[in-house]
Amino acid sequence: MHRVERCTSTNDLARQLAREGAPEGTAVAAEEQTAGRGTKGRRWYSTRKKGLYVSFVLRPKTPEVSLISLAGGLAVRQAIDKACGLDTELRWPNDLLWEGKKLAGILCETSFLGNLPEYVILGIGVNMNHEEDDFPDDIRDIAISLKIITQRTADLEELLRHIVVSVDEWYKLFCRGESQAILSAYDEHSALKKGDEITVLMNDKPAHGIYHGLDPRGALLLKDESGIHRLTSAEIVKLL
Ligand code: BTN
């Protein structure tokens, strides 16, 4: 575990270490990120010591890496449950929600060498000790922190220890090819339940249908009158 006070993004630092040959399991945690990244090119506001910002270097031996990000979401969910006793829900693919508000997010970035991944960077951000005013205007209504939920200062080091253990556990499951265990656990903790009506935004076009669960690779299945459509997180801009 490398610890830094400040960096652009722990995913950048982890990638740099991976390129230099860092072994699987190497992690980087920062107190602050000056250019924290979210999915879809969004920013991840990373105020000093308010949030937990950590990235892991993984070196899976299979080209099929899409379940790593779901396993990462399950790992963070489990760590938050163990550290704080909170039963959070997953919003596909891997946001963690508390009463519909976002508590944590995951940014998984993969570099391929030919057909095989050279490394995967699993970046995790958890809102820890933010007060409502600490969130920027544009996300204040949709974000939440552990402190807002529990009314207590959250212990960053304790949660980090749990995250390390949980990531190890869920990633080992992935490496053993236990996809079904990952998908079943995901189903159990998913905010969306099979049969729910959903709308997804794909390149500004809304598509309506019924949530039909996930396929073996973790893609979302949307059922409408024309059949069942398999949608990847790259295709979906937003789940409304
Ligand atoms: C999202 O939900 O949009 C993903 C957010 C991921 C944020 C974490 S914080 C640690 C790591 N470094 C980054 O720049 N992003 C991830």
PDB file of C-alpha atoms and ligand atoms in Angstrom:
ATOM      1  CA  MET A   1       0.000   0.000   0.000  1.00  0.00           C
ATOM      2  CA  HIS A   2       1.492   3.283  -1.139  1.00  0.00           C
ATOM      3  CA  ARG A   3       0.245   6.355   0.726  1.00  0.00           C
ATOM      4  CA  VAL A   4       0.408   9.865  -0.712  1.00  0.00           C
ATOM      5  CA  GLU A   5      -0.957  13.166   0.536  1.00  0.00           C
ATOM      6  CA  ARG A   6      -1.978  14.423  -2.869  1.00  0.00           C
ATOM      7  CA  CYS A   7      -2.025  13.228  -6.464  1.00  0.00           C
ATOM      8  CA  THR A   8      -3.989  13.895  -9.638  1.00  0.00           C
ATOM      9  CA  SER A   9      -5.808  10.560  -9.368  1.00  0.00           C
ATOM     10  CA  THR A  10      -4.881   7.367  -7.536  1.00  0.00           C
ATOM     11  CA  ASN A  11      -5.800   5.561 -10.775  1.00  0.00           C
ATOM     12  CA  ASP A  12      -3.017   7.535 -12.522  1.00  0.00           C
ATOM     13  CA  LEU A  13      -0.478   6.624  -9.845  1.00  0.00           C
ATOM     14  CA  ALA A  14      -1.540   2.974  -9.800  1.00  0.00           C
ATOM     15  CA  ARG A  15      -1.278   2.849 -13.608  1.00  0.00           C
ATOM     16  CA  GLN A  16       2.210   4.322 -13.461  1.00  0.00           C
ATOM     17  CA  LEU A  17       3.231   1.681 -10.904  1.00  0.00           C
ATOM     18  CA  ALA A  18       1.626  -1.060 -13.022  1.00  0.00           C
ATOM     19  CA  ARG A  19       3.598   0.084 -16.082  1.00  0.00           C
ATOM     20  CA  GLU A  20       6.760  -0.095 -13.993  1.00  0.00           C
ATOM     21  CA  GLY A  21       5.947  -3.717 -13.174  1.00  0.00           C
ATOM     22  CA  ALA A  22       4.239  -3.395  -9.772  1.00  0.00           C
ATOM     23  CA  PRO A  23       2.831  -6.760  -8.696  1.00  0.00           C
ATOM     24  CA  GLU A  24      -0.841  -7.577  -8.404  1.00  0.00           C
ATOM     25  CA  GLY A  25      -2.248  -6.277  -5.146  1.00  0.00           C
ATOM     26  CA  THR A  26      -0.238  -3.059  -5.156  1.00  0.00           C
ATOM     27  CA  ALA A  27      -2.486  -0.253  -3.935  1.00  0.00           C
ATOM     28  CA  VAL A  28      -2.320   3.528  -3.766  1.00  0.00           C
ATOM     29  CA  ALA A  29      -4.340   5.629  -1.316  1.00  0.00           C
ATOM     30  CA  ALA A  30      -4.372   9.419  -1.315  1.00  0.00           C
ATOM     31  CA  GLU A  31      -5.697  12.013   1.120  1.00  0.00           C
ATOM     32  CA  GLU A  32      -6.651  14.260  -1.780  1.00  0.00           C
ATOM     33  CA  GLN A  33      -6.954  14.057  -5.570  1.00  0.00           C
ATOM     34  CA  THR A  34      -6.577  17.144  -7.730  1.00  0.00           C
ATOM     35  CA  ALA A  35      -8.098  15.523 -10.826  1.00  0.00           C
ATOM     36  CA  GLY A  36     -10.206  12.659  -9.477  1.00  0.00           C
ATOM     37  CA  ARG A  37     -12.084  10.908 -12.270  1.00  0.00           C
ATOM     38  CA  GLY A  38     -15.489   9.309 -12.342  1.00  0.00           C
ATOM     39  CA  THR A  39     -17.034   7.164 -15.038  1.00  0.00           C
ATOM     40  CA  LYS A  40     -18.160   8.617 -18.380  1.00  0.00           C
ATOM     41  CA  GLY A  41     -15.466  11.310 -18.192  1.00  0.00           C
ATOM     42  CA  ARG A  42     -17.092  12.896 -15.125  1.00  0.00           C
ATOM     43  CA  ARG A  43     -15.159  14.503 -12.287  1.00  0.00           C
ATOM     44  CA  TRP A  44     -14.873  12.890  -8.871  1.00  0.00           C
ATOM     45  CA  TYR A  45     -14.651  15.667  -6.298  1.00  0.00           C
ATOM     46  CA  SER A  46     -11.870  14.618  -3.969  1.00  0.00           C
ATOM     47  CA  THR A  47     -11.521  17.073  -1.105  1.00  0.00           C
ATOM     48  CA  ARG A  48      -8.693  16.446   1.338  1.00  0.00           C
ATOM     49  CA  LYS A  49      -9.527  13.757   3.926  1.00  0.00           C
ATOM     50  CA  LYS A  50     -13.280  14.009   3.286  1.00  0.00           C
ATOM     51  CA  GLY A  51     -13.335  10.922   1.130  1.00  0.00           C
ATOM     52  CA  LEU A  52     -11.470   7.671   0.734  1.00  0.00           C
ATOM     53  CA  TYR A  53      -9.564   7.430  -2.538  1.00  0.00           C
ATOM     54  CA  VAL A  54      -7.786   4.167  -3.312  1.00  0.00           C
ATOM     55  CA  SER A  55      -6.765   2.191  -6.395  1.00  0.00           C
ATOM     56  CA  PHE A  56      -5.575  -1.390  -6.776  1.00  0.00           C
ATOM     57  CA  VAL A  57      -3.357  -2.920  -9.467  1.00  0.00           C
ATOM     58  CA  LEU A  58      -4.807  -6.248 -10.641  1.00  0.00           C
ATOM     59  CA  ARG A  59      -3.356  -8.636 -13.218  1.00  0.00           C
ATOM     60  CA  PRO A  60      -6.122 -11.037 -14.235  1.00  0.00           C
ATOM     61  CA  LYS A  61      -5.159 -13.880 -16.544  1.00  0.00           C
ATOM     62  CA  THR A  62      -8.397 -13.878 -18.529  1.00  0.00           C
ATOM     63  CA  PRO A  63      -9.495 -11.461 -21.271  1.00  0.00           C
ATOM     64  CA  GLU A  64     -13.017 -11.387 -19.807  1.00  0.00           C
ATOM     65  CA  VAL A  65     -12.607  -8.710 -17.131  1.00  0.00           C
ATOM     66  CA  SER A  66     -16.059  -7.138 -17.028  1.00  0.00           C
ATOM     67  CA  LEU A  67     -17.089  -8.883 -13.812  1.00  0.00           C
ATOM     68  CA  ILE A  68     -14.167  -7.296 -11.924  1.00  0.00           C
ATOM     69  CA  SER A  69     -15.992  -4.021 -11.631  1.00  0.00           C
ATOM     70  CA  LEU A  70     -19.144  -5.745 -10.285  1.00  0.00           C
ATOM     71  CA  ALA A  71     -16.989  -7.731  -7.852  1.00  0.00           C
ATOM     72  CA  GLY A  72     -15.367  -4.429  -6.825  1.00  0.00           C
ATOM     73  CA  GLY A  73     -18.791  -2.969  -6.045  1.00  0.00           C
ATOM     74  CA  LEU A  74     -19.642  -6.023  -3.951  1.00  0.00           C
ATOM     75  CA  ALA A  75     -16.317  -5.727  -2.121  1.00  0.00           C
ATOM     76  CA  VAL A  76     -16.918  -2.093  -1.197  1.00  0.00           C
ATOM     77  CA  ARG A  77     -20.495  -2.903  -0.171  1.00  0.00           C
ATOM     78  CA  GLN A  78     -19.236  -5.637   2.142  1.00  0.00           C
ATOM     79  CA  ALA A  79     -16.497  -3.420   3.596  1.00  0.00           C
ATOM     80  CA  ILE A  80     -19.000  -0.638   4.384  1.00  0.00           C
ATOM     81  CA  ASP A  81     -21.307  -3.183   6.001  1.00  0.00           C
ATOM     82  CA  LYS A  82     -18.476  -4.591   8.154  1.00  0.00           C
ATOM     83  CA  ALA A  83     -17.035  -1.207   9.120  1.00  0.00           C
ATOM     84  CA  CYS A  84     -20.282   0.714   9.669  1.00  0.00           C
ATOM     85  CA  GLY A  85     -23.096  -1.847   9.752  1.00  0.00           C
ATOM     86  CA  LEU A  86     -24.808  -0.275   6.733  1.00  0.00           C
ATOM     87  CA  ASP A  87     -26.631  -2.401   4.196  1.00  0.00           C
ATOM     88  CA  THR A  88     -26.080  -0.401   0.985  1.00  0.00           C
ATOM     89  CA  GLU A  89     -27.485  -1.207  -2.457  1.00  0.00           C
ATOM     90  CA  LEU A  90     -25.739  -1.478  -5.800  1.00  0.00           C
ATOM     91  CA  ARG A  91     -26.882   0.535  -8.786  1.00  0.00           C
ATOM     92  CA  TRP A  92     -25.670  -1.064 -11.988  1.00  0.00           C
ATOM     93  CA  PRO A  93     -22.910  -1.370 -12.754  1.00  0.00           C
ATOM     94  CA  ASN A  94     -21.243  -0.499  -9.476  1.00  0.00           C
ATOM     95  CA  ASP A  95     -22.463   2.636  -7.697  1.00  0.00           C
ATOM     96  CA  LEU A  96     -23.213   2.205  -4.019  1.00  0.00           C
ATOM     97  CA  LEU A  97     -26.421   3.802  -2.885  1.00  0.00           C
ATOM     98  CA  TRP A  98     -27.964   4.656   0.443  1.00  0.00           C
ATOM     99  CA  GLU A  99     -31.659   5.503   0.187  1.00  0.00           C
ATOM    100  CA  GLY A 100     -31.162   6.309  -3.488  1.00  0.00           C
ATOM    101  CA  LYS A 101     -28.182   8.638  -2.957  1.00  0.00           C
ATOM    102  CA  LYS A 102     -24.661   7.880  -4.084  1.00  0.00           C
ATOM    103  CA  LEU A 103     -22.217   6.936  -1.353  1.00  0.00           C
ATOM    104  CA  ALA A 104     -19.384   5.391  -3.366  1.00  0.00           C
ATOM    105  CA  GLY A 105     -18.259   4.794  -6.929  1.00  0.00           C
ATOM    106  CA  ILE A 106     -15.815   2.618  -8.808  1.00  0.00           C
ATOM    107  CA  LEU A 107     -13.698   3.363 -11.842  1.00  0.00           C
ATOM    108  CA  CYS A 108     -12.202   0.285 -13.456  1.00  0.00           C
ATOM    109  CA  GLU A 109      -9.613   0.962 -16.184  1.00  0.00           C
ATOM    110  CA  THR A 110      -8.014  -1.832 -18.213  1.00  0.00           C
ATOM    111  CA  SER A 111      -4.913  -1.842 -20.390  1.00  0.00           C
ATOM    112  CA  PHE A 112      -4.699  -4.676 -22.922  1.00  0.00           C
ATOM    113  CA  LEU A 113      -1.562  -6.180 -24.460  1.00  0.00           C
ATOM    114  CA  GLY A 114      -2.910  -7.965 -27.498  1.00  0.00           C
ATOM    115  CA  ASN A 115      -5.888 -10.011 -26.347  1.00  0.00           C
ATOM    116  CA  LEU A 116      -4.930 -10.214 -22.703  1.00  0.00           C
ATOM    117  CA  PRO A 117      -5.138  -7.550 -20.035  1.00  0.00           C
ATOM    118  CA  GLU A 118      -1.729  -6.250 -18.997  1.00  0.00           C
ATOM    119  CA  TYR A 119      -3.331  -4.806 -15.869  1.00  0.00           C
ATOM    120  CA  VAL A 120      -6.640  -3.580 -14.494  1.00  0.00           C
ATOM    121  CA  ILE A 121      -6.819  -0.578 -12.178  1.00  0.00           C
ATOM    122  CA  LEU A 122      -9.698  -0.809  -9.727  1.00  0.00           C
ATOM    123  CA  GLY A 123     -10.291   2.694  -8.342  1.00  0.00           C
ATOM    124  CA  ILE A 124     -12.626   3.200  -5.394  1.00  0.00           C
ATOM    125  CA  GLY A 125     -14.006   6.447  -4.015  1.00  0.00           C
ATOM    126  CA  VAL A 126     -16.174   6.574  -0.858  1.00  0.00           C
ATOM    127  CA  ASN A 127     -17.823   9.695   0.538  1.00  0.00           C
ATOM    128  CA  MET A 128     -16.741   9.574   4.181  1.00  0.00           C
ATOM    129  CA  ASN A 129     -16.884  12.767   6.182  1.00  0.00           C
ATOM    130  CA  HIS A 130     -18.604  15.209   3.873  1.00  0.00           C
ATOM    131  CA  GLU A 131     -21.239  17.522   5.298  1.00  0.00           C
ATOM    132  CA  GLU A 132     -23.959  18.419   2.794  1.00  0.00           C
ATOM    133  CA  ASP A 133     -22.247  21.747   2.066  1.00  0.00           C
ATOM    134  CA  ASP A 134     -19.021  19.978   1.117  1.00  0.00           C
ATOM    135  CA  PHE A 135     -20.662  18.555  -2.009  1.00  0.00           C
ATOM    136  CA  PRO A 136     -20.721  20.850  -5.050  1.00  0.00           C
ATOM    137  CA  ASP A 137     -24.156  22.243  -6.023  1.00  0.00           C
ATOM    138  CA  ASP A 138     -24.596  19.885  -8.967  1.00  0.00           C
ATOM    139  CA  ILE A 139     -24.418  16.714  -6.878  1.00  0.00           C
ATOM    140  CA  ARG A 140     -25.618  17.896  -3.447  1.00  0.00           C
ATOM    141  CA  ASP A 141     -29.083  16.359  -3.893  1.00  0.00           C
ATOM    142  CA  ILE A 142     -27.847  13.022  -5.182  1.00  0.00           C
ATOM    143  CA  ALA A 143     -24.765  12.389  -3.020  1.00  0.00           C
ATOM    144  CA  ILE A 144     -24.449  11.259   0.577  1.00  0.00           C
ATOM    145  CA  SER A 145     -21.590  10.454   2.978  1.00  0.00           C
ATOM    146  CA  LEU A 146     -21.103   7.986   5.824  1.00  0.00           C
ATOM    147  CA  LYS A 147     -21.051  10.904   8.252  1.00  0.00           C
ATOM    148  CA  ILE A 148     -24.393  12.241   7.019  1.00  0.00           C
ATOM    149  CA  ILE A 149     -25.896   8.751   7.361  1.00  0.00           C
ATOM    150  CA  THR A 150     -24.500   7.781  10.756  1.00  0.00           C
ATOM    151  CA  GLN A 151     -24.114  11.257  12.317  1.00  0.00           C
ATOM    152  CA  ARG A 152     -20.625  10.156  13.402  1.00  0.00           C
ATOM    153  CA  THR A 153     -17.144  10.839  12.073  1.00  0.00           C
ATOM    154  CA  ALA A 154     -16.231   7.889   9.853  1.00  0.00           C
ATOM    155  CA  ASP A 155     -12.894   6.154  10.400  1.00  0.00           C
ATOM    156  CA  LEU A 156     -11.085   6.218   7.075  1.00  0.00           C
ATOM    157  CA  GLU A 157      -8.303   3.838   8.101  1.00  0.00           C
ATOM    158  CA  GLU A 158     -10.757   1.264   9.412  1.00  0.00           C
ATOM    159  CA  LEU A 159     -12.788   1.297   6.201  1.00  0.00           C
ATOM    160  CA  LEU A 160      -9.599   1.074   4.143  1.00  0.00           C
ATOM    161  CA  ARG A 161      -8.542  -2.065   6.046  1.00  0.00           C
ATOM    162  CA  HIS A 162     -11.921  -3.657   5.355  1.00  0.00           C
ATOM    163  CA  ILE A 163     -11.755  -2.661   1.683  1.00  0.00           C
ATOM    164  CA  VAL A 164      -8.344  -4.334   1.295  1.00  0.00           C
ATOM    165  CA  VAL A 165      -9.674  -7.575   2.798  1.00  0.00           C
ATOM    166  CA  SER A 166     -12.922  -7.500   0.787  1.00  0.00           C
ATOM    167  CA  VAL A 167     -11.267  -6.665  -2.546  1.00  0.00           C
ATOM    168  CA  ASP A 168      -8.894  -9.571  -1.961  1.00  0.00           C
ATOM    169  CA  GLU A 169     -11.826 -11.895  -1.217  1.00  0.00           C
ATOM    170  CA  TRP A 170     -14.025 -10.902  -4.184  1.00  0.00           C
ATOM    171  CA  TYR A 171     -11.137 -10.717  -6.633  1.00  0.00           C
ATOM    172  CA  LYS A 172     -10.051 -14.247  -5.667  1.00  0.00           C
ATOM    173  CA  LEU A 173     -13.596 -15.403  -6.368  1.00  0.00           C
ATOM    174  CA  PHE A 174     -13.336 -13.780  -9.805  1.00  0.00           C
ATOM    175  CA  CYS A 175      -9.950 -15.422 -10.448  1.00  0.00           C
ATOM    176  CA  ARG A 176     -11.373 -18.841  -9.552  1.00  0.00           C
ATOM    177  CA  GLY A 177     -14.002 -18.317 -12.244  1.00  0.00           C
ATOM    178  CA  GLU A 178     -16.859 -18.204  -9.752  1.00  0.00           C
ATOM    179  CA  SER A 179     -18.932 -15.843 -11.887  1.00  0.00           C
ATOM    180  CA  GLN A 180     -22.218 -17.275 -10.657  1.00  0.00           C
ATOM    181  CA  ALA A 181     -21.381 -16.404  -7.045  1.00  0.00           C
ATOM    182  CA  ILE A 182     -20.626 -12.818  -8.111  1.00  0.00           C
ATOM    183  CA  LEU A 183     -23.810 -12.527 -10.175  1.00  0.00           C
ATOM    184  CA  SER A 184     -26.027 -14.033  -7.457  1.00  0.00           C
ATOM    185  CA  ALA A 185     -24.593 -11.738  -4.785  1.00  0.00           C
ATOM    186  CA  TYR A 186     -25.102  -8.847  -7.157  1.00  0.00           C
ATOM    187  CA  ASP A 187     -28.749  -9.799  -7.656  1.00  0.00           C
ATOM    188  CA  GLU A 188     -29.249  -9.965  -3.915  1.00  0.00           C
ATOM    189  CA  HIS A 189     -27.897  -6.481  -3.307  1.00  0.00           C
ATOM    190  CA  SER A 190     -29.054  -4.773  -6.483  1.00  0.00           C
ATOM    191  CA  ALA A 191     -31.307  -1.731  -6.130  1.00  0.00           C
ATOM    192  CA  LEU A 192     -33.012  -2.892  -9.316  1.00  0.00           C
ATOM    193  CA  LYS A 193     -35.076  -6.035  -9.051  1.00  0.00           C
ATOM    194  CA  LYS A 194     -36.102  -8.240 -11.962  1.00  0.00           C
ATOM    195  CA  GLY A 195     -39.417  -7.013 -13.332  1.00  0.00           C
ATOM    196  CA  ASP A 196     -38.779  -3.339 -12.412  1.00  0.00           C
ATOM    197  CA  GLU A 197     -39.613  -0.862 -15.138  1.00  0.00           C
ATOM    198  CA  ILE A 198     -36.516   1.032 -16.238  1.00  0.00           C
ATOM    199  CA  THR A 199     -35.452   3.743 -18.628  1.00  0.00           C
ATOM    200  CA  VAL A 200     -31.901   3.931 -19.876  1.00  0.00           C
ATOM    201  CA  LEU A 201     -30.354   6.793 -21.754  1.00  0.00           C
ATOM    202  CA  MET A 202     -28.240   5.711 -24.716  1.00  0.00           C
ATOM    203  CA  ASN A 203     -26.628   8.549 -26.655  1.00  0.00           C
ATOM    204  CA  ASP A 204     -29.464  10.893 -25.665  1.00  0.00           C
ATOM    205  CA  LYS A 205     -32.097   8.357 -26.704  1.00  0.00           C
ATOM    206  CA  PRO A 206     -34.218   6.940 -23.874  1.00  0.00           C
ATOM    207  CA  ALA A 207     -35.105   3.252 -24.048  1.00  0.00           C
ATOM    208  CA  HIS A 208     -37.867   1.880 -21.823  1.00  0.00           C
ATOM    209  CA  GLY A 209     -38.377  -1.670 -20.726  1.00  0.00           C
ATOM    210  CA  ILE A 210     -38.309  -4.182 -17.930  1.00  0.00           C
ATOM    211  CA  TYR A 211     -35.130  -5.044 -16.014  1.00  0.00           C
ATOM    212  CA  HIS A 212     -34.406  -8.679 -16.804  1.00  0.00           C
ATOM    213  CA  GLY A 213     -31.273  -9.157 -14.693  1.00  0.00           C
ATOM    214  CA  LEU A 214     -27.668  -9.452 -15.858  1.00  0.00           C
ATOM    215  CA  ASP A 215     -26.101 -11.717 -18.460  1.00  0.00           C
ATOM    216  CA  PRO A 216     -23.074 -13.930 -17.564  1.00  0.00           C
ATOM    217  CA  ARG A 217     -20.699 -11.044 -18.341  1.00  0.00           C
ATOM    218  CA  GLY A 218     -22.552  -8.577 -16.157  1.00  0.00           C
ATOM    219  CA  ALA A 219     -24.286  -6.708 -18.991  1.00  0.00           C
ATOM    220  CA  LEU A 220     -27.766  -5.370 -18.235  1.00  0.00           C
ATOM    221  CA  LEU A 221     -30.711  -7.131 -19.873  1.00  0.00           C
ATOM    222  CA  LEU A 222     -33.588  -4.905 -20.933  1.00  0.00           C
ATOM    223  CA  LYS A 223     -36.782  -6.562 -22.101  1.00  0.00           C
ATOM    224  CA  ASP A 224     -39.259  -4.766 -24.319  1.00  0.00           C
ATOM    225  CA  GLU A 225     -41.847  -5.715 -26.943  1.00  0.00           C
ATOM    226  CA  SER A 226     -39.105  -6.489 -29.474  1.00  0.00           C
ATOM    227  CA  GLY A 227     -37.183  -8.880 -27.228  1.00  0.00           C
ATOM    228  CA  ILE A 228     -34.317  -8.893 -24.744  1.00  0.00           C
ATOM    229  CA  HIS A 229     -31.497  -6.420 -25.319  1.00  0.00           C
ATOM    230  CA  ARG A 230     -28.031  -6.764 -23.824  1.00  0.00           C
ATOM    231  CA  LEU A 231     -26.630  -3.398 -22.801  1.00  0.00           C
ATOM    232  CA  THR A 232     -23.080  -2.767 -21.622  1.00  0.00           C
ATOM    233  CA  SER A 233     -22.039   0.121 -19.395  1.00  0.00           C
ATOM    234  CA  ALA A 234     -20.194   1.600 -22.386  1.00  0.00           C
ATOM    235  CA  GLU A 235     -23.502   1.916 -24.250  1.00  0.00           C
ATOM    236  CA  ILE A 236     -25.620   3.261 -21.420  1.00  0.00           C
ATOM    237  CA  VAL A 237     -25.130   6.893 -20.577  1.00  0.00           C
ATOM    238  CA  LYS A 238     -27.507   6.918 -17.649  1.00  0.00           C
ATOM    239  CA  LEU A 239     -29.935   4.674 -15.831  1.00  0.00           C
ATOM    240  CA  LEU A 240     -32.946   6.886 -15.118  1.00  0.00           C
TER     241      LEU A 240
HETATM  242  C1  BTN B   1     -17.914   6.950 -10.462  1.00  0.00           C
HETATM  243  O1  BTN B   1     -18.855   6.553  -9.797  1.00  0.00           O
HETATM  244  O2  BTN B   1     -18.075   7.807 -11.347  1.00  0.00           O
HETATM  245  C2  BTN B   1     -16.559   6.396 -10.204  1.00  0.00           C
HETATM  246  C3  BTN B   1     -15.804   7.161  -9.155  1.00  0.00           C
HETATM  247  C4  BTN B   1     -14.451   6.580  -8.836  1.00  0.00           C
HETATM  248  C5  BTN B   1     -13.656   7.476  -7.939  1.00  0.00           C
HETATM  249  C6  BTN B   1     -12.369   6.839  -7.506  1.00  0.00           C
HETATM  250  S1  BTN B   1     -11.521   7.756  -6.266  1.00  0.00           S
HETATM  251  C7  BTN B   1     -10.128   6.749  -6.452  1.00  0.00           C
HETATM  252  C8  BTN B   1      -9.949   6.514  -7.939  1.00  0.00           C
HETATM  253  N1  BTN B   1      -9.232   7.622  -8.549  1.00  0.00           N
HETATM  254  C9  BTN B   1      -9.988   8.302  -9.413  1.00  0.00           C
HETATM  255  O3  BTN B   1      -9.607   9.297 -10.062  1.00  0.00           O
HETATM  256  N2  BTN B   1     -11.201   7.763  -9.489  1.00  0.00           N
HETATM  257  C10 BTN B   1     -11.335   6.616  -8.609  1.00  0.00           C
END
